Each structure stands twice: as structure tokens, then as C-alpha cells.
Amino acid sequence: MISRRSFLGQTVATGMSAATVPASGAMAEVKNRPRRDSSFVEILRMPDSVTAFSGLDTHLPLQMDGRSFAARDIMVHVDVQSAELNLRLTAPATELTHIHVRWLAAIHPKIICLGDHWERSYGDLAWRGMVPDRAMPWYFATHDGSAAHAYGVKTGAGAMCFWQIDPEGISVWLDVRNGGDGVLLGSRELHAATVVTRRGAANESPMVALRSFCGRMSPAPRLLKTAVYGVNDWYYAYGKNNQNMLLRMADLVAELAPPAGPRPYAVVDEGWKDGSATFPSMASYAAQVKQRGVHPGIWIRPLRAMPGADPKLLLPNKRFGERASRYQELAFDPTIAEALALVTRQAKDTADWGFELVKHDYSTYDLLGQWGFEMGATPTLPGWHFNDRTRTNAEIILDLYNALRTAVGDRTAILGCNTVGHLGAGVFEMQRTGDDVGGMWDRTRRMGVNTLAYRLPQHGTFFHLDADCVAITKAAPWEMTRQWLDVVARSRTTLFISPEEGEVGAEQRAALRQAFAEVTAPGPGAEPADFVHDTTPEDWKQSSGLKHYSWSGAAGASPFPV
């Protein structure tokens, strides 16, 4: 089994040797090439090399042949257009795992870089100096002190794509595996990715540059026409919820919502069970929420299988690698028609019951066996595959998303959580962009503020951004939570509160009423005044002026994991 560390080491070695074999002498030319005034690198051109992999220990440099790179039965066709570059590949006999595409260039030595995550972020988004072995999923940006340039692939790609940048050039890796093994494409051609770039202007705001680029990557987002706000029970109930509790929360947000404008949501998170003592009828519950002038929402984990499920319909536990013996996470294999029918039936049931929002959770972990922070250059571990081996992981994930979309129809909005935003854009209306805030302040600062600031360019371009709830709990000081409430409301992204019963007094009610009025107000939302130098920006600007927040407080930020 190839470890993630050895994979990263091999990507660097390949980028400097095997992958550059076809361009003999090119490396010396790059090093001797004079530096340009602009730090932008033109990659919408034929690559300098393309290398195919059938397992990381088996690489094959491809030779340029017109507009393609080929060897044996493998062909990568490069379609260069004025505004994009399409990468298509065929491999009738070879079990492909990766394609490494490389452009040689003299990279500006003083740039800093911002990368994205495979799914949610984990409080670690930041501009950093060049790290040659750093895998940056989907897209990345550079900043030279004046201009911010961006490079990426369009949403809905057929491969799991990540980028690297180093002093000698730029690479994109196309992970075309099926599970952890090679894909069996057979006679079909795979449209793996469409590469796009954006050259920034001098002294342009990096936020403006990234928002414009996100719009270029995501040309057809599925967006709601109104603000999204309301209540979610997770951070005060943690699964110990019941119908009466949620109806009280629906009453609370109905009371505090602006009298005119969009109505709030009440989302029941994990813990519900139709026909149970706590939720006698989910259809009846949804109807009672609607009677209060509130949109009912519900959480589902669609791929989860219960003990006793037919093992022939399940994903192999091998996807957890060395942890497989300790993990008994049963999940349906969505490439099996019977299993997919069970998965989508749960989603369809929620829509039939009358729920107007479905929070779809856990599917990246259930499918690939890892959390986003574990993935690095390897979104899933080697040694396993789906039942249908003819499609890539990216295609299987997107197929699942589209199946869920079809199941709930247009009447129900979908909020993705632990889902791949670059594949969900255009399918889901909303996306949880960061890990759980946990109802504790240090975790809210680390996870919530970071994802709100650094993934804000995706808001309105990919989907409606949800940086996670404002948890009003005993574990979080109100003076800190009040600031989080205020900045989320001013950003006009998704605002769900999670209020522990007994913790909402007169002061909290007044603040919530004001926040709900703010998040539903027309006009652009607040954004960080500077998100280049601080992972949790404290100064946020809006048309009304600049506002300062103190995220660390007098005691400073906790250095310990929470």
C-alpha cells in the first residue's frame, strides 16, 4: 500500500523527472528564462509533458502527437481554446489511476498561494508561500503583492483534480480512479477536466478576483432567490431531539423573523425517526411547521446502511485502509441500481412528507473512507473499488448528487454537508463549507470564521454558502457568539441559529431579531477587508463602513485541539 507521504514524495519526483522527460532541455531553458514583470503563468496552451499512471509505482510518459499525448493504448487529447483547455482521455485496456499534466514556467519567486479543500475546510485555509509538494484541490490563486491570479478546473469535472506550483512550473493531477483502483474506461472517452484561468489586475482586491474566477469555474449555479436563515437543532440537541422541541424553535424564529420578506427555516438534524415516540409522523410535523409560517427542513445520511442490510449492496470496508478492522461503517454502493434506489427513496420520502430543505450529510466520508483533512493528494486509499468499475470517483459522486436532485425534485432545496462543493455546484442550492463549529467558541473561531472568509468567493457563484450555525450555548460566551451572529448576518450568507433552550433571553432575542433583519436585507454583504494576512480576519467592510471584531478575546486563541 502506498502511504500518503510516499505519494507526495513521488509527485515531486515525477514532476522533476519522469513527467518532464518528453521536453528534453526544457528545464534548463526555464531556469535561464528571464523573469517577467507579471506573475501570471499562461497555461491555456499545450502542456510540456503528460504522464499516465496505472498505480503510483507504474508511470508512462506520453509522447506529443499533434494535439494529443499518447503511448500504448492511452491517449490524452488537449483541446486548447481561447478561454479554456479541455482534457479528454481514452484507455481501452489500461487501468488508469492518474494523469499528470505539467507546464514548465519560470515562477515569480515571491508569490503566495491560496488553495481549496476537497470538501469542507477545517480551519486551515490560508495564503502561504510556495510549497512544491502541496496538493491544492480544484483550484488555486497566487498573489504577488499587487495582483491575484487564479487557475482551476470547471465544476462538474470527470476527475478528482488537484494542483501544484513550484519554482519550475505548474501541475494539475487528474485522479481518475474508481475507488482506490484503476478505472476501466473501455471504449468510452472521459472528459476529465476543463482548465480555466484568470489574470488579475494590478491592485485589484483578491476577494474580487477570486469571486470573479469562481463564477468562471461555475457557469451555471443553482441559486435560491431569497435569503436562507432559521434554526437547526444540532448544537443544542445532538440527536436527542423531539417534535415538540423543534416546534418551539419554529415558534421562536417565526416570532423574530422580519414581518415582510422571506420566511425562516426550521431544520431537524440527526435523531429523528418517522413513526417514533418523539416524531410520530414526519409528514404531520412538517405540516405543523408550515402552519407557523416556517419552512420545514430535515437532515439525512442517504448512504448509511443499517446492520442486516444485504452485503451485496454495500461498499467494501477496505476503503478505510488499515483502519478497516476497527470501522464498521456500513454504506450503500450507489453504482448498484438496487442500492441507489434505497438511497434515493429516503430523499424522496422527505420531499413527499412536505420538507422544503434536505440537509444531505456524510456522503464523502461514506463513499471514500476519509475526512477531507486526511485526504491530501489521495482522496481515497488504494486497494478497493466500486461494483461498477467503468466510472471515476468524480463521476460516481456527481451521479449520486444528480440522483438525489431528481428524487426531491424542484420543490425541495438541498444543503450539502460533507459533500464535494466543486461537484455539487449547479446541483445543490446550499453548501456547508466548513467543519462543525461544535457549539464551542474556540472551534467556532477556528472553523467558522476561517471558512466564512476564505470561501466567501463561492457564495452566489457556486451556491449559497453556509459557514455553519450560530450556536447559542452555555459552552460559548455570549459576547463572542454575538459577534459571530453579527458577521454571518452581515455577510448575507446562510444564517442558522442553534439555540440551547434556556439560553435565549431578552438580549439574545433582540440580537437575533436584528440579525434576521440584516441577513434578509437587500444589497451586497460584508466581506473581510483583508483576507490575505489573517486566517480569521477581524475587520469586515460593507457599504455602511468598516466593522471590527475581536475573535481571540483578552485571553487569546486556544492553541489546543477542540
Coordinates of C-alpha atoms in Angstrom, one line a residue:
M1 CA 0.0 0.0 0.0
I2 CA 1.3 3.5 -0.9
S3 CA 1.3 5.8 2.0
R4 CA 0.2 9.4 1.6
R5 CA 3.7 10.5 2.5
S6 CA 5.3 8.4 -0.2
F7 CA 2.7 9.6 -2.7
L8 CA 3.6 13.2 -2.1
G9 CA 7.2 12.4 -2.4
Q10 CA 6.6 10.6 -5.7
T11 CA 4.6 13.5 -7.1
V12 CA 7.6 15.8 -6.6
A13 CA 10.0 13.3 -8.1
T14 CA 7.7 12.7 -11.0
G15 CA 7.2 16.4 -11.6
M16 CA 11.0 16.8 -11.8
S17 CA 12.0 13.7 -13.7
A18 CA 9.6 11.3 -15.4
A19 CA 7.0 13.8 -16.2
T20 CA 9.5 16.1 -17.8
V21 CA 11.2 13.5 -20.0
P22 CA 9.4 14.5 -23.2
A23 CA 10.7 18.1 -23.0
S24 CA 14.4 17.5 -23.2
G25 CA 16.4 20.5 -22.2
A26 CA 13.3 22.4 -21.2
M27 CA 14.2 22.6 -17.5
A28 CA 17.4 24.5 -18.2
E29 CA 15.5 26.8 -20.6
V30 CA 13.0 27.6 -17.8
K31 CA 15.8 28.3 -15.3
N32 CA 17.6 30.6 -17.7
R33 CA 14.4 32.4 -18.9
P34 CA 14.3 36.0 -17.7
R35 CA 11.7 36.8 -15.1
R36 CA 8.7 38.7 -16.3
D37 CA 7.1 41.7 -14.7
S38 CA 3.8 39.8 -14.4
S39 CA 3.5 36.8 -12.1
F40 CA 0.7 35.3 -14.3
V41 CA 1.5 32.0 -15.9
E42 CA -0.2 31.2 -19.2
I43 CA -1.3 27.5 -19.1
L44 CA -4.0 27.6 -21.7
R45 CA -1.5 26.1 -24.1
M46 CA -0.2 22.7 -24.9
P47 CA 1.4 21.2 -21.8
D48 CA 5.2 20.5 -21.8
S49 CA 4.5 16.9 -20.6
V50 CA 1.8 14.5 -19.8
T51 CA 2.4 11.3 -17.7
A52 CA -0.1 8.5 -17.2
F53 CA -0.2 6.2 -14.1
S54 CA -1.6 2.8 -13.6
G55 CA -0.8 2.8 -9.9
L56 CA 1.7 5.2 -8.5
D57 CA 4.5 2.8 -9.0
T58 CA 3.8 2.4 -12.7
H59 CA 4.1 5.6 -14.8
L60 CA 4.3 6.1 -18.5
P61 CA 5.5 9.3 -20.1
L62 CA 3.2 10.1 -23.1
Q63 CA 4.6 11.5 -26.3
M64 CA 3.1 14.5 -28.1
D65 CA 1.3 13.7 -31.3
G66 CA -0.4 16.7 -32.7
R67 CA -3.0 17.9 -30.2
S68 CA -2.7 14.7 -28.1
F69 CA -0.2 12.9 -25.9
A70 CA -0.1 9.1 -26.4
A71 CA 1.6 5.8 -25.6
R72 CA 0.3 2.2 -25.9
D73 CA -3.5 2.4 -25.7
I74 CA -3.5 5.7 -23.7
M75 CA -4.3 9.0 -25.4
V76 CA -4.9 12.4 -23.7
H77 CA -6.4 14.9 -26.1
V78 CA -5.7 18.6 -25.4
D79 CA -8.3 21.0 -26.8
V80 CA -6.9 24.5 -26.4
Q81 CA -9.5 27.3 -26.8
S82 CA -9.3 31.0 -26.2
A83 CA -10.7 30.9 -22.7
E84 CA -10.3 27.2 -21.6
L85 CA -8.4 24.0 -22.1
N86 CA -10.3 20.7 -22.3
L87 CA -8.6 17.4 -21.3
R88 CA -10.1 14.2 -22.6
L89 CA -8.7 10.8 -22.4
T90 CA -9.1 7.2 -23.6
A91 CA -7.5 4.0 -22.3
P92 CA -9.4 0.9 -23.6
A93 CA -7.1 -1.6 -22.0
T94 CA -5.2 0.2 -19.2
E95 CA -6.5 0.6 -15.7
L96 CA -5.7 4.2 -15.3
T97 CA -5.3 5.8 -11.9
H98 CA -3.8 9.3 -12.6
I99 CA -2.8 11.7 -15.3
H100 CA -0.1 14.3 -14.5
V101 CA -0.2 17.3 -16.7
R102 CA 2.8 19.7 -16.5
W103 CA 3.5 23.2 -17.7
L104 CA 7.1 24.5 -17.4
A105 CA 7.5 28.2 -16.5
A106 CA 9.7 30.5 -14.5
I107 CA 7.5 31.2 -11.5
H108 CA 7.7 34.5 -9.7
P109 CA 9.8 33.8 -6.6
K110 CA 7.8 36.0 -4.2
I111 CA 4.2 34.9 -4.7
I112 CA 1.9 33.5 -2.0
C113 CA -0.7 30.9 -2.8
L114 CA -4.2 30.0 -1.7
G115 CA -5.6 26.5 -2.2
D116 CA -9.0 25.0 -1.7
H117 CA -10.2 21.7 0.0
W118 CA -11.8 18.6 -1.4
E119 CA -15.0 19.1 0.6
R120 CA -15.4 21.1 3.8
S121 CA -12.5 23.1 5.1
Y122 CA -11.1 22.6 8.5
G123 CA -10.0 26.0 9.8
D124 CA -6.8 25.8 7.8
L125 CA -7.4 27.9 4.7
A126 CA -4.7 30.5 4.3
W127 CA -2.4 32.2 1.8
R128 CA 1.0 30.6 2.1
G129 CA 4.4 30.7 0.3
M130 CA 5.1 28.2 -2.4
V131 CA 5.1 24.6 -1.1
P132 CA 6.1 22.4 -4.1
D133 CA 4.5 19.2 -2.7
R134 CA 1.3 20.9 -1.5
A135 CA -1.8 19.4 -3.2
M136 CA -4.4 22.1 -3.8
P137 CA -7.8 20.6 -4.8
W138 CA -9.8 22.0 -7.7
Y139 CA -8.2 25.5 -7.9
F140 CA -5.6 27.8 -6.5
A141 CA -4.7 31.5 -6.6
T142 CA -1.4 33.4 -6.4
H143 CA -0.7 36.9 -5.2
D144 CA 2.4 38.9 -5.9
G145 CA 1.6 41.9 -3.6
S146 CA -0.3 43.6 -6.4
A147 CA -2.3 41.2 -8.5
A148 CA -4.2 37.9 -7.7
H149 CA -4.2 35.3 -10.5
A150 CA -6.2 32.1 -10.4
Y151 CA -6.0 28.6 -12.0
G152 CA -8.5 25.8 -11.8
V153 CA -11.0 23.4 -13.4
K154 CA -14.6 24.0 -14.1
T155 CA -17.2 22.5 -11.7
G156 CA -18.6 19.1 -12.5
A157 CA -15.3 17.6 -13.6
G158 CA -14.9 13.9 -14.5
A159 CA -11.8 13.5 -12.4
M160 CA -10.8 14.5 -8.8
C161 CA -8.3 17.3 -9.7
F162 CA -5.6 18.9 -7.7
W163 CA -2.9 21.4 -8.4
Q164 CA 0.8 22.0 -7.5
I165 CA 3.0 25.0 -8.1
D166 CA 6.8 25.1 -7.7
P167 CA 9.6 27.4 -8.9
E168 CA 9.8 25.4 -12.2
G169 CA 6.2 25.2 -13.2
I170 CA 2.6 24.3 -12.6
S171 CA 1.0 20.8 -12.5
V172 CA -2.6 19.5 -12.5
W173 CA -3.2 15.9 -11.4
L174 CA -6.3 14.1 -12.7
D175 CA -7.2 11.4 -10.2
V176 CA -9.3 9.1 -12.4
R177 CA -9.5 6.2 -10.0
N178 CA -12.6 4.0 -9.3
G179 CA -12.5 3.7 -5.5
G180 CA -8.8 3.2 -4.8
D181 CA -8.1 1.1 -8.0
G182 CA -7.8 2.0 -11.7
V183 CA -10.8 2.9 -13.7
L184 CA -11.9 0.6 -16.6
L185 CA -12.9 3.1 -19.3
G186 CA -13.3 0.5 -22.0
S187 CA -14.2 2.1 -25.3
R188 CA -15.5 5.4 -23.9
E189 CA -13.8 8.8 -23.8
L190 CA -13.6 10.6 -20.5
H191 CA -13.9 14.3 -20.4
A192 CA -11.7 14.6 -17.3
A193 CA -11.5 18.4 -16.8
T194 CA -11.8 21.8 -18.3
V195 CA -9.0 24.1 -17.2
V196 CA -9.7 27.8 -16.8
T197 CA -7.6 30.7 -15.6
R198 CA -8.0 34.4 -14.7
R199 CA -5.3 37.0 -14.9
G200 CA -5.8 39.6 -12.2
A201 CA -5.4 43.3 -12.5
A202 CA -2.9 45.4 -10.6
N203 CA -4.1 46.5 -7.1
E204 CA -7.4 44.5 -7.6
S205 CA -8.9 43.2 -4.4
P206 CA -8.1 39.5 -4.1
M207 CA -11.7 38.9 -3.0
V208 CA -13.0 40.5 -6.2
A209 CA -10.5 38.4 -8.2
L210 CA -11.5 35.1 -6.6
R211 CA -15.2 35.8 -6.8
S212 CA -14.9 36.5 -10.5
F213 CA -12.9 33.4 -11.0
C214 CA -15.4 31.2 -9.1
G215 CA -18.0 32.5 -11.4
R216 CA -15.8 31.4 -14.4
M217 CA -15.4 27.9 -12.9
S218 CA -19.1 27.6 -12.1
P219 CA -21.1 28.9 -15.1
A220 CA -24.5 27.5 -14.1
P221 CA -25.0 27.6 -10.3
R222 CA -28.4 26.6 -8.8
L223 CA -29.2 29.5 -6.6
L224 CA -32.1 30.4 -4.3
K225 CA -33.8 33.7 -4.9
T226 CA -34.2 34.6 -1.2
A227 CA -32.1 34.7 1.9
V228 CA -31.7 31.5 3.9
Y229 CA -31.9 31.7 7.7
G230 CA -33.6 29.9 10.6
V231 CA -32.9 27.3 13.2
N232 CA -31.1 23.9 13.3
D233 CA -31.2 21.8 16.5
W234 CA -27.8 20.0 16.3
Y235 CA -25.7 22.1 18.6
Y236 CA -28.1 22.0 21.5
A237 CA -29.8 18.6 20.9
Y238 CA -27.0 16.5 19.4
G239 CA -29.6 13.9 18.2
K240 CA -31.7 14.0 21.4
N241 CA -34.4 15.9 19.7
N242 CA -38.2 15.6 19.5
Q243 CA -41.1 17.1 17.7
N244 CA -42.2 19.5 20.5
M245 CA -38.7 20.9 20.9
L246 CA -38.5 21.7 17.2
L247 CA -41.9 23.3 17.1
R248 CA -40.9 25.6 20.0
M249 CA -37.8 26.5 17.9
A250 CA -40.1 27.1 14.9
D251 CA -42.2 29.4 17.0
L252 CA -39.0 31.3 18.1
V253 CA -37.8 32.1 14.6
A254 CA -41.3 32.8 13.4
E255 CA -41.6 35.4 16.1
L256 CA -38.2 37.0 15.4
A257 CA -38.3 37.0 11.6
P258 CA -39.0 40.2 9.8
P259 CA -42.7 40.6 9.2
A260 CA -42.1 41.1 5.5
G261 CA -39.7 39.2 3.3
P262 CA -38.6 35.6 3.1
R263 CA -39.7 33.2 5.8
P264 CA -37.2 31.2 8.0
Y265 CA -36.4 27.5 8.1
A266 CA -36.6 25.0 11.0
V267 CA -34.2 22.1 10.3
V268 CA -34.5 18.9 12.3
D269 CA -31.0 17.3 12.4
E270 CA -29.9 13.8 13.2
G271 CA -32.0 11.9 15.7
W272 CA -35.4 11.9 14.0
K273 CA -37.3 8.7 13.1
D274 CA -40.6 8.6 11.4
G275 CA -43.2 6.8 13.5
S276 CA -41.2 7.0 16.7
A277 CA -42.4 8.3 20.1
T278 CA -40.5 11.5 19.6
F279 CA -41.7 12.0 15.9
P280 CA -45.0 10.2 15.5
S281 CA -45.4 11.4 11.9
M282 CA -42.8 13.4 10.0
A283 CA -45.5 14.5 7.5
S284 CA -47.6 15.8 10.3
Y285 CA -44.6 17.5 11.9
A286 CA -43.7 19.2 8.5
A287 CA -47.3 20.4 8.2
Q288 CA -47.3 21.9 11.7
V289 CA -44.0 23.8 10.9
K290 CA -45.6 25.2 7.7
Q291 CA -48.7 26.3 9.7
R292 CA -46.3 28.6 11.7
G293 CA -45.1 30.3 8.5
V294 CA -41.8 28.5 8.6
H295 CA -40.1 26.2 6.0
P296 CA -39.5 22.7 7.4
G297 CA -36.1 21.2 6.8
I298 CA -34.6 17.8 7.6
W299 CA -31.2 16.0 7.9
I300 CA -30.4 12.8 6.1
R301 CA -27.4 10.5 5.7
P302 CA -28.5 8.8 2.5
L303 CA -25.7 6.3 2.0
R304 CA -25.9 4.8 5.6
A305 CA -26.9 1.2 5.7
M306 CA -28.2 -0.4 8.9
P307 CA -27.0 -3.8 10.3
G308 CA -28.7 -6.6 8.4
A309 CA -28.5 -4.8 5.1
D310 CA -27.8 -7.1 2.1
P311 CA -23.9 -7.2 2.0
K312 CA -24.1 -7.4 -1.8
L313 CA -25.4 -3.8 -1.9
L314 CA -22.6 -2.4 0.3
L315 CA -19.3 -0.7 -0.2
P316 CA -16.2 -2.7 0.9
N317 CA -14.7 -1.8 4.3
K318 CA -11.3 -1.8 2.6
R319 CA -11.9 1.9 1.8
F320 CA -10.9 2.6 5.3
G321 CA -7.4 1.1 4.7
E322 CA -5.6 0.0 7.8
R323 CA -8.5 1.2 10.0
A324 CA -10.9 -1.2 8.3
S325 CA -10.8 -3.8 11.1
R326 CA -11.9 -1.1 13.6
Y327 CA -14.6 0.5 11.4
Q328 CA -18.0 -0.9 10.9
E329 CA -19.4 1.9 8.8
L330 CA -22.0 0.3 6.5
A331 CA -22.7 2.3 3.4
F332 CA -24.6 1.5 0.2
D333 CA -22.7 1.3 -3.1
P334 CA -24.5 3.8 -5.3
T335 CA -23.2 2.2 -8.5
I336 CA -25.6 -0.7 -7.8
A337 CA -29.1 0.1 -9.1
E338 CA -30.9 -1.6 -6.2
A339 CA -28.7 0.2 -3.6
L340 CA -29.2 3.5 -5.3
A341 CA -33.0 3.0 -5.2
L342 CA -32.8 2.6 -1.4
V343 CA -30.6 5.7 -1.2
T344 CA -32.8 7.9 -3.2
R345 CA -36.1 6.6 -1.7
Q346 CA -35.1 8.2 1.7
A347 CA -34.6 11.6 -0.1
K348 CA -37.9 11.2 -2.0
D349 CA -39.7 10.4 1.3
T350 CA -38.6 13.6 2.9
A351 CA -39.9 15.6 -0.1
D352 CA -43.2 13.7 -0.1
W353 CA -43.6 14.4 3.6
G354 CA -43.5 18.1 2.7
F355 CA -40.0 19.1 3.7
E356 CA -38.7 22.1 1.8
L357 CA -35.0 21.7 2.6
V358 CA -32.9 18.5 2.8
K359 CA -29.5 18.6 4.5
H360 CA -27.6 15.8 2.8
D361 CA -24.7 14.7 5.0
Y362 CA -21.7 12.3 5.3
S363 CA -21.6 11.1 1.7
T364 CA -17.9 11.9 1.0
Y365 CA -16.8 10.0 4.1
D366 CA -19.2 7.2 3.4
L367 CA -18.0 6.9 -0.2
L368 CA -14.3 7.4 0.1
G369 CA -13.5 6.4 3.7
Q370 CA -11.7 9.6 4.7
W371 CA -12.4 13.1 6.0
G372 CA -11.2 16.0 3.9
F373 CA -8.4 16.9 6.3
E374 CA -7.0 13.3 5.9
M375 CA -7.0 13.3 2.1
G376 CA -4.1 15.5 0.9
A377 CA -3.2 14.2 -2.6
T378 CA -5.1 11.0 -2.0
P379 CA -8.9 11.5 -1.7
T380 CA -9.3 7.7 -1.1
L381 CA -6.9 4.9 -0.2
P382 CA -5.8 2.2 -2.7
G383 CA -7.0 -1.4 -2.7
W384 CA -10.7 -1.3 -3.3
H385 CA -13.3 -0.3 -6.0
F386 CA -17.0 0.2 -6.6
N387 CA -19.2 -2.5 -8.1
D388 CA -19.2 -0.6 -11.4
R389 CA -15.6 0.0 -12.3
T390 CA -16.2 1.9 -15.5
R391 CA -16.7 5.3 -14.0
T392 CA -14.4 7.5 -12.0
N393 CA -14.9 8.6 -8.4
A394 CA -15.8 12.1 -9.5
E395 CA -18.4 10.7 -11.9
I396 CA -19.9 8.4 -9.3
I397 CA -20.2 11.3 -6.8
L398 CA -21.8 13.6 -9.3
D399 CA -24.2 10.7 -10.4
L400 CA -25.2 10.4 -6.8
Y401 CA -25.8 14.1 -6.4
N402 CA -27.9 14.2 -9.5
A403 CA -29.9 11.2 -8.4
L404 CA -30.7 12.9 -5.1
R405 CA -31.7 16.0 -7.0
T406 CA -34.1 14.0 -9.1
A407 CA -35.5 12.3 -6.1
V408 CA -36.5 15.5 -4.3
G409 CA -37.4 17.5 -7.5
D410 CA -37.5 21.2 -7.7
R411 CA -39.8 21.6 -4.7
T412 CA -37.1 20.9 -2.1
A413 CA -33.8 22.7 -1.7
I414 CA -30.6 20.7 -0.9
L415 CA -27.9 21.7 1.5
G416 CA -24.8 19.7 1.1
C417 CA -22.7 18.9 4.2
N418 CA -19.5 16.8 3.9
T419 CA -20.1 17.0 0.2
V420 CA -17.7 18.0 -2.6
G421 CA -18.6 21.6 -3.5
H422 CA -16.9 21.5 -6.8
L423 CA -19.1 18.6 -7.9
G424 CA -22.3 19.8 -6.1
A425 CA -22.2 23.3 -7.7
G426 CA -25.1 23.5 -10.1
V427 CA -26.9 20.6 -8.3
F428 CA -27.3 21.8 -4.7
E429 CA -28.6 25.2 -3.7
M430 CA -26.5 25.4 -0.5
Q431 CA -23.2 24.1 0.8
R432 CA -21.8 23.8 4.3
T433 CA -18.3 25.0 3.6
G434 CA -16.5 24.3 6.9
D435 CA -16.3 21.6 9.6
D436 CA -18.6 21.7 12.6
V437 CA -18.4 24.7 14.9
G438 CA -19.3 22.4 17.8
G439 CA -21.1 24.9 19.9
M440 CA -17.8 26.0 21.5
W441 CA -16.2 29.4 20.9
D442 CA -12.6 28.4 20.0
R443 CA -14.0 25.9 17.5
T444 CA -16.3 28.5 16.1
R445 CA -13.5 30.9 15.6
R446 CA -11.2 28.3 14.0
M447 CA -13.7 26.6 11.8
G448 CA -16.5 29.2 11.2
V449 CA -14.7 32.5 10.8
N450 CA -12.0 30.9 8.5
T451 CA -14.4 29.2 6.1
L452 CA -16.7 32.3 6.0
A453 CA -13.8 34.5 5.0
Y454 CA -11.9 32.2 2.6
R455 CA -14.7 30.5 0.9
L456 CA -16.8 33.6 0.6
P457 CA -15.9 33.9 -3.2
Q458 CA -18.0 30.7 -3.7
H459 CA -21.1 32.4 -2.3
G460 CA -23.5 33.2 -5.1
T461 CA -21.1 31.7 -7.7
F462 CA -21.1 28.0 -6.6
F463 CA -24.1 28.0 -4.3
H464 CA -25.5 29.7 -1.2
L465 CA -22.7 29.5 1.4
D466 CA -23.3 28.1 4.9
A467 CA -20.3 28.6 7.2
D468 CA -22.3 26.7 9.9
C469 CA -24.6 27.6 12.7
V470 CA -24.5 30.3 15.3
A471 CA -24.7 28.1 18.4
I472 CA -26.1 29.9 21.4
T473 CA -24.9 27.6 24.2
K474 CA -23.6 27.6 27.7
A475 CA -20.2 26.4 26.3
A476 CA -19.8 29.6 24.2
P477 CA -19.6 33.1 25.8
W478 CA -22.4 35.2 24.5
E479 CA -20.1 38.2 23.9
M480 CA -18.2 36.1 21.4
T481 CA -21.2 34.4 19.9
R482 CA -22.9 37.8 19.4
Q483 CA -20.0 38.8 17.1
W484 CA -20.3 35.6 15.1
L485 CA -24.0 36.1 14.7
D486 CA -23.4 39.7 13.5
V487 CA -20.7 38.9 10.9
V488 CA -22.7 36.0 9.4
A489 CA -25.8 38.1 9.2
R490 CA -23.9 41.0 7.6
S491 CA -22.2 38.6 5.1
R492 CA -25.7 37.6 4.0
T493 CA -24.7 34.0 3.7
T494 CA -26.8 31.2 5.3
L495 CA -27.7 32.0 8.9
F496 CA -28.9 29.1 11.0
I497 CA -29.0 29.5 14.8
S498 CA -28.8 26.6 17.2
P499 CA -30.1 28.0 20.5
E500 CA -29.9 25.9 23.6
E501 CA -33.2 26.1 25.5
G502 CA -32.9 28.4 28.4
E503 CA -30.0 30.4 26.8
V504 CA -32.2 32.8 24.8
G505 CA -33.1 35.8 27.0
A506 CA -34.2 39.3 26.1
E507 CA -30.7 40.4 25.0
Q508 CA -30.4 37.3 22.7
R509 CA -33.8 37.9 21.2
A510 CA -33.0 41.5 20.4
A511 CA -29.8 40.5 18.7
L512 CA -31.5 37.7 16.8
R513 CA -34.2 40.0 15.6
Q514 CA -31.6 42.4 14.3
A515 CA -29.6 39.7 12.7
F516 CA -32.6 38.2 10.8
A517 CA -33.4 41.7 9.6
E518 CA -29.8 42.1 8.4
V519 CA -29.5 38.8 6.6
T520 CA -32.7 39.3 4.7
A521 CA -31.9 43.0 3.7
P522 CA -31.1 43.7 0.0
G523 CA -27.7 44.6 -1.2
P524 CA -24.2 43.1 -1.1
G525 CA -23.0 41.5 2.1
A526 CA -19.9 42.2 4.2
E527 CA -16.5 40.8 3.3
P528 CA -13.1 40.8 5.0
A529 CA -11.2 44.0 4.5
D530 CA -8.0 41.8 4.2
F531 CA -8.1 38.1 3.9
V532 CA -4.5 37.7 2.8
H533 CA -2.7 38.2 6.1
D534 CA -5.0 36.7 8.7
T535 CA -6.7 33.3 8.8
T536 CA -9.6 34.8 10.9
P537 CA -10.0 38.4 9.6
E538 CA -11.2 40.8 12.2
D539 CA -12.0 43.8 10.0
W540 CA -15.0 43.4 7.7
K541 CA -16.3 46.0 5.3
Q542 CA -19.7 46.8 4.0
S543 CA -21.3 49.7 2.2
S544 CA -22.1 51.1 5.6
G545 CA -18.4 51.1 6.6
L546 CA -15.8 49.0 8.4
K547 CA -16.6 46.9 11.4
H548 CA -14.0 45.3 13.8
Y549 CA -14.5 42.0 15.6
S550 CA -12.3 40.6 18.3
W551 CA -12.2 36.8 17.6
S552 CA -9.5 35.9 20.1
G553 CA -10.5 38.0 23.1
A554 CA -8.4 39.1 26.0
A555 CA -7.2 35.6 26.8
G556 CA -6.1 34.9 23.2
A557 CA -7.0 31.9 21.0
S558 CA -6.7 28.4 22.4
P559 CA -3.7 26.5 21.0
F560 CA -5.3 23.2 21.8
P561 CA -7.5 21.0 19.6
V562 CA -11.2 21.3 20.2

